[in-house]
């Protein structure tokens, strides 16, 4: 009956059906004479599905072209069959059409689903772990079988083995039925022996050193460290890139006709080693002849010659030519010609081995920014990003300003990555800019404890957010307690105060610092306003108010220098600062520089007490430079000078004292500086007794010099752990001494360091450039709660043990800290 009705139906309408086993039919309850006249005239009243077990009906409705309430169309039925098969979930599809009393049609889609995956079985994975293979395979249990996906995964597993050096590995798949509706997907692996590149031979390179050519290849010969570096692994796709590298090296050295043949690859009899032979035809070396410009010249050829690094009479360099093209195109784009076309036209003189270059320029029309989009900022507000941009809608395009905008947004420190991409706008003279950012965690909440050789037990608590509420504001509340210090601090910074270009910052604190033989307690705060003069240059003005108390041992001999140990006072100062900052990231810099020059005045006119009047000058310079393999070199230099503006002795608590993880690592905190011996009064009479006990304290200096150099490198980059090696040098100097002891050092009898005869030989023989030196190592963890530092410092110029000193310098000295180094 079904075949008879289908024949009648095909006589009424020509319907092309696709997709193999699909069958268009009608149930036996439908009379044949009703099908002919109604075809193409009825309305689809309903769509039903039969045979679905795992696939949702709504998923099928999404791919159907036929819709309820619309006129029945046989052509759409054919498209539906193709679409359903295209989902990859079904092995048979049948469509039934049933007439309704109202004259419409009810469509029944009868499907047979493919089997479901019960489990994925990996057989034969030994040298490459089964877990690595499973991580790569993207077929999951309880999903519908997709045989095309199984084939793709076979190739993925093969590629994995090639990457691991198993060039001869074989991977097959099979399906094992475990019931009428389920199968196991089995990947069977025959690893065979691991193949290692034993030798790479290069023939025909008469003018290029073989070692130079090999050094530029990603494919390297195997060695005894191959199990660590994976050198010796052969990958066909990677080696094709290596052949291009060889050609490029020749092109950059003037050999424009070089030919690099496909390599000959031989495998050893035991199928464990590969021997690769590369044959090269070098050709002749060419030099650059005349350089000229044609077409649309913006101003004059002299300006264009300055942009071009290729010089007449030098060996032709294709890479340098590519840089020249980018430079010329960038120059045109900075004038608004975003789609300028720069074509290098060459005239080759084979006899003279000369290439004349003519840069032909077509500037096209000027292009304007139609729209600037910010993408990827789920937390950070648009305005935080837009206020750093130096490109604006409606203005002419500029590649230089786009790159500057990218650097300024990246320098905020809120984003792991910043890309500025362009695309064509609604017209040829319009361009759309997409600023794409990937946000990073900028907040920390931590409560912890640690231990260091210098400060013993350390307890910390901190809540901070460098991008508060996505507004770009910085806020932090922190506490730290150790044997040497207690710190409670609140800090807030608004980089664009009241949406202006002014910066506002407030800092409040309560601290207690334990120096050698005296303590310093302080509470107060400061307010800062800043303003940018250029993108890199800023000026700041700060008012600071600090109430300070210094406490030394009771019963000190009463002399001016020692009275300063036991006193209290008020610092009320104004500080002016100029900074120059080109760092690529202000929180985690890897490139650029930072310079700061500040002058601070605490005076009677500013409200300071008599014993806290001074002028303090500081110069700070920091340099960052990326090296190879994601290594980063950092250099910091700090010079300081203080002038006592009071007729009283300045408290040691206000002078320069170094030592510790933030200054000279390897030396105990607050121990580097001129020292003085003090004698206690006779406790019975209160009178001075020359035989009374004495002690030594670090008096500090009015001058300081500090230098830090370190190289930071990745260890476990995926979890944010980096290693560091460093070299530190620094010292502080008394009023009677010059920087680096130029012209000698103080001979004041009251000074222990310098001045004590025990130190005479030590100072000149053991202090290169008049500074204490140290080296060390450590690691840093950029953890979810903030940067953590674990560092060991080794003093290179240990100070000798003398009466009054608790112990000589010895290393290594372990210290722990929270926060960035510099």
PDB file of C-alpha atoms in Angstrom, residues 300-565:
ATOM      1  CA  UNK A 300      59.725  65.063   0.406  1.00  0.00           C
ATOM      2  CA  UNK A 301      61.945  62.103  -0.317  1.00  0.00           C
ATOM      3  CA  UNK A 302      64.462  63.114   2.367  1.00  0.00           C
ATOM      4  CA  UNK A 303      61.898  62.388   5.093  1.00  0.00           C
ATOM      5  CA  UNK A 304      61.112  59.016   3.554  1.00  0.00           C
ATOM      6  CA  UNK A 305      64.790  58.109   3.347  1.00  0.00           C
ATOM      7  CA  UNK A 306      65.031  58.664   7.117  1.00  0.00           C
ATOM      8  CA  UNK A 307      62.255  56.119   7.676  1.00  0.00           C
ATOM      9  CA  UNK A 308      63.977  53.465   5.579  1.00  0.00           C
ATOM     10  CA  UNK A 309      66.676  51.444   7.353  1.00  0.00           C
ATOM     11  CA  UNK A 310      67.887  49.717   4.190  1.00  0.00           C
ATOM     12  CA  UNK A 311      70.980  51.513   2.908  1.00  0.00           C
ATOM     13  CA  UNK A 312      72.575  51.674  -0.504  1.00  0.00           C
ATOM     14  CA  UNK A 313      75.682  49.541  -0.863  1.00  0.00           C
ATOM     15  CA  UNK A 314      74.740  47.080   1.901  1.00  0.00           C
ATOM     16  CA  UNK A 315      73.821  43.415   1.576  1.00  0.00           C
ATOM     17  CA  UNK A 316      70.173  42.965   0.673  1.00  0.00           C
ATOM     18  CA  UNK A 317      68.036  41.974   3.664  1.00  0.00           C
ATOM     19  CA  UNK A 318      64.444  40.880   3.052  1.00  0.00           C
ATOM     20  CA  UNK A 319      63.390  41.145   6.719  1.00  0.00           C
ATOM     21  CA  UNK A 320      64.735  44.685   6.899  1.00  0.00           C
ATOM     22  CA  UNK A 321      62.826  45.506   3.730  1.00  0.00           C
ATOM     23  CA  UNK A 322      59.650  44.240   5.403  1.00  0.00           C
ATOM     24  CA  UNK A 323      60.287  46.538   8.369  1.00  0.00           C
ATOM     25  CA  UNK A 324      60.774  49.437   5.972  1.00  0.00           C
ATOM     26  CA  UNK A 325      57.407  48.735   4.358  1.00  0.00           C
ATOM     27  CA  UNK A 326      55.724  48.733   7.762  1.00  0.00           C
ATOM     28  CA  UNK A 327      57.465  51.969   8.696  1.00  0.00           C
ATOM     29  CA  UNK A 328      56.385  53.722   5.495  1.00  0.00           C
ATOM     30  CA  UNK A 329      52.826  52.417   5.817  1.00  0.00           C
ATOM     31  CA  UNK A 330      52.739  53.604   9.424  1.00  0.00           C
ATOM     32  CA  UNK A 331      53.883  57.058   8.326  1.00  0.00           C
ATOM     33  CA  UNK A 332      51.015  57.266   5.844  1.00  0.00           C
ATOM     34  CA  UNK A 333      48.523  55.973   8.396  1.00  0.00           C
ATOM     35  CA  UNK A 334      49.596  58.609  10.908  1.00  0.00           C
ATOM     36  CA  UNK A 335      48.330  61.143   8.365  1.00  0.00           C
ATOM     37  CA  UNK A 336      45.009  59.320   8.041  1.00  0.00           C
ATOM     38  CA  UNK A 337      45.758  57.116   5.012  1.00  0.00           C
ATOM     39  CA  UNK A 338      44.896  53.825   6.715  1.00  0.00           C
ATOM     40  CA  UNK A 339      44.807  51.775   3.533  1.00  0.00           C
ATOM     41  CA  UNK A 340      47.886  53.128   1.792  1.00  0.00           C
ATOM     42  CA  UNK A 341      49.526  50.609  -0.498  1.00  0.00           C
ATOM     43  CA  UNK A 342      53.347  50.498  -0.498  1.00  0.00           C
ATOM     44  CA  UNK A 343      54.885  48.249  -3.132  1.00  0.00           C
ATOM     45  CA  UNK A 344      58.622  47.550  -3.407  1.00  0.00           C
ATOM     46  CA  UNK A 345      59.618  47.472  -7.065  1.00  0.00           C
ATOM     47  CA  UNK A 346      62.960  45.784  -7.747  1.00  0.00           C
ATOM     48  CA  UNK A 347      65.323  46.035 -10.676  1.00  0.00           C
ATOM     49  CA  UNK A 348      67.847  43.187 -10.566  1.00  0.00           C
ATOM     50  CA  UNK A 349      71.190  43.523 -12.301  1.00  0.00           C
ATOM     51  CA  UNK A 350      72.434  39.912 -12.479  1.00  0.00           C
ATOM     52  CA  UNK A 351      75.856  40.909 -13.811  1.00  0.00           C
ATOM     53  CA  UNK A 352      76.647  43.473 -11.124  1.00  0.00           C
ATOM     54  CA  UNK A 353      74.732  41.538  -8.435  1.00  0.00           C
ATOM     55  CA  UNK A 354      72.790  44.699  -7.571  1.00  0.00           C
ATOM     56  CA  UNK A 355      69.129  45.231  -6.620  1.00  0.00           C
ATOM     57  CA  UNK A 356      67.704  48.710  -7.171  1.00  0.00           C
ATOM     58  CA  UNK A 357      64.683  49.412  -4.960  1.00  0.00           C
ATOM     59  CA  UNK A 358      61.801  51.767  -5.709  1.00  0.00           C
ATOM     60  CA  UNK A 359      59.037  52.127  -3.136  1.00  0.00           C
ATOM     61  CA  UNK A 360      55.866  52.894  -5.076  1.00  0.00           C
ATOM     62  CA  UNK A 361      53.232  54.512  -2.879  1.00  0.00           C
ATOM     63  CA  UNK A 362      49.488  54.847  -3.360  1.00  0.00           C
ATOM     64  CA  UNK A 363      48.022  56.699  -0.430  1.00  0.00           C
ATOM     65  CA  UNK A 364      44.345  56.170  -1.211  1.00  0.00           C
ATOM     66  CA  UNK A 365      41.713  58.218   0.602  1.00  0.00           C
ATOM     67  CA  UNK A 366      41.810  59.480   4.159  1.00  0.00           C
ATOM     68  CA  UNK A 367      40.080  57.275   6.724  1.00  0.00           C
ATOM     69  CA  UNK A 368      38.304  58.344   9.913  1.00  0.00           C
ATOM     70  CA  UNK A 369      37.338  56.428  13.024  1.00  0.00           C
ATOM     71  CA  UNK A 370      33.651  55.573  12.798  1.00  0.00           C
ATOM     72  CA  UNK A 371      33.326  53.757  16.119  1.00  0.00           C
ATOM     73  CA  UNK A 372      35.557  52.586  18.964  1.00  0.00           C
ATOM     74  CA  UNK A 373      34.353  49.475  20.804  1.00  0.00           C
ATOM     75  CA  UNK A 374      35.632  48.100  24.114  1.00  0.00           C
ATOM     76  CA  UNK A 375      35.324  44.317  24.316  1.00  0.00           C
ATOM     77  CA  UNK A 376      35.984  41.799  27.104  1.00  0.00           C
ATOM     78  CA  UNK A 377      35.644  44.077  30.130  1.00  0.00           C
ATOM     79  CA  UNK A 378      33.084  42.253  32.249  1.00  0.00           C
ATOM     80  CA  UNK A 379      34.169  44.080  35.431  1.00  0.00           C
ATOM     81  CA  UNK A 380      36.071  47.194  34.406  1.00  0.00           C
ATOM     82  CA  UNK A 381      33.877  50.072  33.318  1.00  0.00           C
ATOM     83  CA  UNK A 382      34.200  51.355  29.779  1.00  0.00           C
ATOM     84  CA  UNK A 383      35.267  54.810  30.875  1.00  0.00           C
ATOM     85  CA  UNK A 384      38.255  53.429  32.803  1.00  0.00           C
ATOM     86  CA  UNK A 385      39.590  52.113  29.498  1.00  0.00           C
ATOM     87  CA  UNK A 386      38.398  54.914  27.237  1.00  0.00           C
ATOM     88  CA  UNK A 387      40.040  57.653  29.275  1.00  0.00           C
ATOM     89  CA  UNK A 388      43.415  56.025  28.540  1.00  0.00           C
ATOM     90  CA  UNK A 389      42.799  56.005  24.786  1.00  0.00           C
ATOM     91  CA  UNK A 390      44.440  58.612  22.585  1.00  0.00           C
ATOM     92  CA  UNK A 391      42.186  57.905  19.601  1.00  0.00           C
ATOM     93  CA  UNK A 392      38.713  59.394  19.214  1.00  0.00           C
ATOM     94  CA  UNK A 393      35.684  58.773  17.027  1.00  0.00           C
ATOM     95  CA  UNK A 394      35.500  61.129  14.070  1.00  0.00           C
ATOM     96  CA  UNK A 395      39.247  61.762  13.962  1.00  0.00           C
ATOM     97  CA  UNK A 396      41.717  60.618  11.335  1.00  0.00           C
ATOM     98  CA  UNK A 397      43.244  57.196  11.884  1.00  0.00           C
ATOM     99  CA  UNK A 398      46.731  56.953  13.386  1.00  0.00           C
ATOM    100  CA  UNK A 399      48.713  53.773  13.944  1.00  0.00           C
ATOM    101  CA  UNK A 400      51.057  55.575  16.335  1.00  0.00           C
ATOM    102  CA  UNK A 401      48.183  56.748  18.549  1.00  0.00           C
ATOM    103  CA  UNK A 402      46.582  53.291  18.526  1.00  0.00           C
ATOM    104  CA  UNK A 403      49.799  51.711  19.779  1.00  0.00           C
ATOM    105  CA  UNK A 404      50.134  54.429  22.422  1.00  0.00           C
ATOM    106  CA  UNK A 405      46.549  53.743  23.512  1.00  0.00           C
ATOM    107  CA  UNK A 406      47.264  50.019  23.776  1.00  0.00           C
ATOM    108  CA  UNK A 407      50.325  50.655  25.947  1.00  0.00           C
ATOM    109  CA  UNK A 408      48.462  53.024  28.254  1.00  0.00           C
ATOM    110  CA  UNK A 409      45.601  50.561  28.771  1.00  0.00           C
ATOM    111  CA  UNK A 410      48.054  47.716  29.354  1.00  0.00           C
ATOM    112  CA  UNK A 411      49.976  49.860  31.840  1.00  0.00           C
ATOM    113  CA  UNK A 412      46.914  50.050  34.097  1.00  0.00           C
ATOM    114  CA  UNK A 413      47.770  46.563  35.303  1.00  0.00           C
ATOM    115  CA  UNK A 414      44.158  45.379  35.213  1.00  0.00           C
ATOM    116  CA  UNK A 415      44.471  43.203  32.117  1.00  0.00           C
ATOM    117  CA  UNK A 416      46.474  40.155  31.102  1.00  0.00           C
ATOM    118  CA  UNK A 417      46.283  41.139  27.460  1.00  0.00           C
ATOM    119  CA  UNK A 418      45.236  44.188  25.445  1.00  0.00           C
ATOM    120  CA  UNK A 419      44.745  44.135  21.671  1.00  0.00           C
ATOM    121  CA  UNK A 420      43.671  47.031  19.456  1.00  0.00           C
ATOM    122  CA  UNK A 421      42.235  45.742  16.174  1.00  0.00           C
ATOM    123  CA  UNK A 422      40.756  47.579  13.200  1.00  0.00           C
ATOM    124  CA  UNK A 423      38.199  46.664  10.568  1.00  0.00           C
ATOM    125  CA  UNK A 424      36.400  48.392   7.750  1.00  0.00           C
ATOM    126  CA  UNK A 425      33.490  50.624   8.714  1.00  0.00           C
ATOM    127  CA  UNK A 426      30.207  51.265   6.939  1.00  0.00           C
ATOM    128  CA  UNK A 427      32.115  53.058   4.137  1.00  0.00           C
ATOM    129  CA  UNK A 428      35.575  52.782   2.627  1.00  0.00           C
ATOM    130  CA  UNK A 429      36.642  55.985   4.382  1.00  0.00           C
ATOM    131  CA  UNK A 430      35.548  54.783   7.826  1.00  0.00           C
ATOM    132  CA  UNK A 431      37.238  52.407  10.233  1.00  0.00           C
ATOM    133  CA  UNK A 432      36.033  50.596  13.356  1.00  0.00           C
ATOM    134  CA  UNK A 433      38.409  49.969  16.254  1.00  0.00           C
ATOM    135  CA  UNK A 434      37.916  47.105  18.698  1.00  0.00           C
ATOM    136  CA  UNK A 435      39.840  47.401  21.964  1.00  0.00           C
ATOM    137  CA  UNK A 436      39.900  43.809  23.211  1.00  0.00           C
ATOM    138  CA  UNK A 437      40.953  43.197  26.817  1.00  0.00           C
ATOM    139  CA  UNK A 438      41.317  40.105  28.974  1.00  0.00           C
ATOM    140  CA  UNK A 439      40.857  40.975  32.629  1.00  0.00           C
ATOM    141  CA  UNK A 440      43.048  39.677  35.415  1.00  0.00           C
ATOM    142  CA  UNK A 441      42.389  39.349  39.146  1.00  0.00           C
ATOM    143  CA  UNK A 442      43.269  42.660  40.808  1.00  0.00           C
ATOM    144  CA  UNK A 443      41.926  42.092  44.321  1.00  0.00           C
ATOM    145  CA  UNK A 444      43.395  40.214  47.259  1.00  0.00           C
ATOM    146  CA  UNK A 445      42.028  39.015  50.572  1.00  0.00           C
ATOM    147  CA  UNK A 446      44.520  37.291  52.785  1.00  0.00           C
ATOM    148  CA  UNK A 447      45.139  36.263  56.351  1.00  0.00           C
ATOM    149  CA  UNK A 448      48.383  34.412  56.862  1.00  0.00           C
ATOM    150  CA  UNK A 449      51.543  33.825  58.795  1.00  0.00           C
ATOM    151  CA  UNK A 450      55.161  33.202  57.900  1.00  0.00           C
ATOM    152  CA  UNK A 451      58.675  32.976  59.238  1.00  0.00           C
ATOM    153  CA  UNK A 452      61.948  34.570  58.246  1.00  0.00           C
ATOM    154  CA  UNK A 453      65.456  34.549  59.678  1.00  0.00           C
ATOM    155  CA  UNK A 454      65.323  38.317  60.075  1.00  0.00           C
ATOM    156  CA  UNK A 455      61.894  38.960  61.570  1.00  0.00           C
ATOM    157  CA  UNK A 456      61.044  35.530  62.989  1.00  0.00           C
ATOM    158  CA  UNK A 457      57.271  35.066  63.121  1.00  0.00           C
ATOM    159  CA  UNK A 458      55.234  37.269  60.756  1.00  0.00           C
ATOM    160  CA  UNK A 459      51.452  37.650  60.797  1.00  0.00           C
ATOM    161  CA  UNK A 460      49.680  39.483  57.980  1.00  0.00           C
ATOM    162  CA  UNK A 461      46.179  40.432  56.944  1.00  0.00           C
ATOM    163  CA  UNK A 462      45.247  42.437  53.885  1.00  0.00           C
ATOM    164  CA  UNK A 463      42.274  43.441  51.811  1.00  0.00           C
ATOM    165  CA  UNK A 464      43.133  45.281  48.637  1.00  0.00           C
ATOM    166  CA  UNK A 465      41.610  46.016  45.259  1.00  0.00           C
ATOM    167  CA  UNK A 466      43.546  47.750  42.509  1.00  0.00           C
ATOM    168  CA  UNK A 467      40.404  48.153  40.399  1.00  0.00           C
ATOM    169  CA  UNK A 468      37.768  48.911  43.014  1.00  0.00           C
ATOM    170  CA  UNK A 469      34.241  48.297  41.687  1.00  0.00           C
ATOM    171  CA  UNK A 470      35.689  48.421  38.173  1.00  0.00           C
ATOM    172  CA  UNK A 471      36.252  52.184  38.524  1.00  0.00           C
ATOM    173  CA  UNK A 472      40.046  52.059  38.313  1.00  0.00           C
ATOM    174  CA  UNK A 473      40.401  53.166  41.929  1.00  0.00           C
ATOM    175  CA  UNK A 474      42.900  51.554  44.276  1.00  0.00           C
ATOM    176  CA  UNK A 475      42.022  50.760  47.882  1.00  0.00           C
ATOM    177  CA  UNK A 476      43.868  48.708  50.497  1.00  0.00           C
ATOM    178  CA  UNK A 477      43.611  47.920  54.195  1.00  0.00           C
ATOM    179  CA  UNK A 478      46.577  46.019  55.610  1.00  0.00           C
ATOM    180  CA  UNK A 479      48.080  44.811  58.873  1.00  0.00           C
ATOM    181  CA  UNK A 480      51.454  43.242  59.607  1.00  0.00           C
ATOM    182  CA  UNK A 481      52.981  42.162  62.896  1.00  0.00           C
ATOM    183  CA  UNK A 482      56.473  40.742  63.413  1.00  0.00           C
ATOM    184  CA  UNK A 483      59.339  40.983  65.856  1.00  0.00           C
ATOM    185  CA  UNK A 484      60.602  44.125  64.082  1.00  0.00           C
ATOM    186  CA  UNK A 485      57.489  46.001  63.054  1.00  0.00           C
ATOM    187  CA  UNK A 486      53.794  46.575  63.472  1.00  0.00           C
ATOM    188  CA  UNK A 487      51.880  48.170  60.647  1.00  0.00           C
ATOM    189  CA  UNK A 488      48.273  49.235  60.205  1.00  0.00           C
ATOM    190  CA  UNK A 489      47.578  51.119  57.000  1.00  0.00           C
ATOM    191  CA  UNK A 490      44.719  52.347  54.841  1.00  0.00           C
ATOM    192  CA  UNK A 491      45.310  53.631  51.302  1.00  0.00           C
ATOM    193  CA  UNK A 492      43.002  55.024  48.633  1.00  0.00           C
ATOM    194  CA  UNK A 493      43.881  56.348  45.166  1.00  0.00           C
ATOM    195  CA  UNK A 494      41.617  57.902  42.548  1.00  0.00           C
ATOM    196  CA  UNK A 495      43.587  58.336  39.293  1.00  0.00           C
ATOM    197  CA  UNK A 496      40.949  60.636  37.744  1.00  0.00           C
ATOM    198  CA  UNK A 497      39.615  62.759  40.583  1.00  0.00           C
ATOM    199  CA  UNK A 498      36.044  63.939  39.861  1.00  0.00           C
ATOM    200  CA  UNK A 499      36.519  62.716  36.263  1.00  0.00           C
ATOM    201  CA  UNK A 500      39.296  65.239  35.755  1.00  0.00           C
ATOM    202  CA  UNK A 501      42.924  64.597  34.881  1.00  0.00           C
ATOM    203  CA  UNK A 502      43.948  65.173  38.494  1.00  0.00           C
ATOM    204  CA  UNK A 503      45.062  62.246  40.646  1.00  0.00           C
ATOM    205  CA  UNK A 504      44.036  62.089  44.309  1.00  0.00           C
ATOM    206  CA  UNK A 505      45.485  59.808  46.960  1.00  0.00           C
ATOM    207  CA  UNK A 506      45.004  59.433  50.722  1.00  0.00           C
ATOM    208  CA  UNK A 507      47.118  57.328  53.046  1.00  0.00           C
ATOM    209  CA  UNK A 508      46.602  56.768  56.785  1.00  0.00           C
ATOM    210  CA  UNK A 509      48.832  54.648  59.003  1.00  0.00           C
ATOM    211  CA  UNK A 510      49.924  53.638  62.489  1.00  0.00           C
ATOM    212  CA  UNK A 511      53.331  51.971  62.679  1.00  0.00           C
ATOM    213  CA  UNK A 512      55.910  50.804  65.162  1.00  0.00           C
ATOM    214  CA  UNK A 513      59.386  49.872  63.940  1.00  0.00           C
ATOM    215  CA  UNK A 514      62.027  48.259  66.173  1.00  0.00           C
ATOM    216  CA  UNK A 515      65.530  49.363  65.249  1.00  0.00           C
ATOM    217  CA  UNK A 516      68.675  48.252  67.010  1.00  0.00           C
ATOM    218  CA  UNK A 517      68.427  49.678  70.561  1.00  0.00           C
ATOM    219  CA  UNK A 518      65.526  52.050  69.859  1.00  0.00           C
ATOM    220  CA  UNK A 519      61.935  52.011  68.651  1.00  0.00           C
ATOM    221  CA  UNK A 520      60.022  54.392  66.400  1.00  0.00           C
ATOM    222  CA  UNK A 521      56.252  54.788  66.716  1.00  0.00           C
ATOM    223  CA  UNK A 522      54.330  56.931  64.276  1.00  0.00           C
ATOM    224  CA  UNK A 523      50.765  57.686  63.320  1.00  0.00           C
ATOM    225  CA  UNK A 524      49.502  60.030  60.672  1.00  0.00           C
ATOM    226  CA  UNK A 525      48.689  60.290  57.019  1.00  0.00           C
ATOM    227  CA  UNK A 526      49.231  62.165  53.794  1.00  0.00           C
ATOM    228  CA  UNK A 527      47.199  63.611  50.930  1.00  0.00           C
ATOM    229  CA  UNK A 528      48.521  63.742  47.376  1.00  0.00           C
ATOM    230  CA  UNK A 529      47.357  65.482  44.213  1.00  0.00           C
ATOM    231  CA  UNK A 530      48.949  64.818  40.845  1.00  0.00           C
ATOM    232  CA  UNK A 531      48.607  66.040  37.268  1.00  0.00           C
ATOM    233  CA  UNK A 532      49.992  64.651  33.968  1.00  0.00           C
ATOM    234  CA  UNK A 533      52.092  66.999  31.863  1.00  0.00           C
ATOM    235  CA  UNK A 534      52.481  64.390  29.101  1.00  0.00           C
ATOM    236  CA  UNK A 535      51.581  60.730  28.749  1.00  0.00           C
ATOM    237  CA  UNK A 536      54.783  59.817  30.608  1.00  0.00           C
ATOM    238  CA  UNK A 537      55.564  62.887  32.730  1.00  0.00           C
ATOM    239  CA  UNK A 538      53.592  63.692  35.906  1.00  0.00           C
ATOM    240  CA  UNK A 539      53.933  66.067  38.841  1.00  0.00           C
ATOM    241  CA  UNK A 540      52.663  65.429  42.365  1.00  0.00           C
ATOM    242  CA  UNK A 541      52.236  67.531  45.476  1.00  0.00           C
ATOM    243  CA  UNK A 542      51.905  65.865  48.892  1.00  0.00           C
ATOM    244  CA  UNK A 543      51.172  67.128  52.383  1.00  0.00           C
ATOM    245  CA  UNK A 544      52.145  64.713  55.175  1.00  0.00           C
ATOM    246  CA  UNK A 545      51.423  64.951  58.900  1.00  0.00           C
ATOM    247  CA  UNK A 546      53.082  62.423  61.191  1.00  0.00           C
ATOM    248  CA  UNK A 547      53.331  62.236  64.980  1.00  0.00           C
ATOM    249  CA  UNK A 548      56.527  60.416  65.904  1.00  0.00           C
ATOM    250  CA  UNK A 549      57.949  59.073  69.157  1.00  0.00           C
ATOM    251  CA  UNK A 550      61.425  57.579  69.483  1.00  0.00           C
ATOM    252  CA  UNK A 551      62.296  55.447  72.512  1.00  0.00           C
ATOM    253  CA  UNK A 552      65.788  54.220  73.458  1.00  0.00           C
ATOM    254  CA  UNK A 553      67.143  52.526  76.603  1.00  0.00           C
ATOM    255  CA  UNK A 554      66.551  54.386  79.848  1.00  0.00           C
ATOM    256  CA  UNK A 555      69.411  56.199  81.536  1.00  0.00           C
ATOM    257  CA  UNK A 556      71.265  57.345  78.440  1.00  0.00           C
ATOM    258  CA  UNK A 557      74.273  59.578  78.864  1.00  0.00           C
ATOM    259  CA  UNK A 558      73.017  63.056  78.108  1.00  0.00           C
ATOM    260  CA  UNK A 559      74.635  64.311  74.914  1.00  0.00           C
ATOM    261  CA  UNK A 560      72.893  65.867  71.940  1.00  0.00           C
ATOM    262  CA  UNK A 561      73.392  62.891  69.654  1.00  0.00           C
ATOM    263  CA  UNK A 562      71.817  60.521  72.181  1.00  0.00           C
ATOM    264  CA  UNK A 563      69.000  62.773  73.333  1.00  0.00           C
ATOM    265  CA  UNK A 564      67.527  62.221  69.885  1.00  0.00           C
ATOM    266  CA  UNK A 565      66.886  58.578  70.771  1.00  0.00           C
TER     267      UNK A 565
END
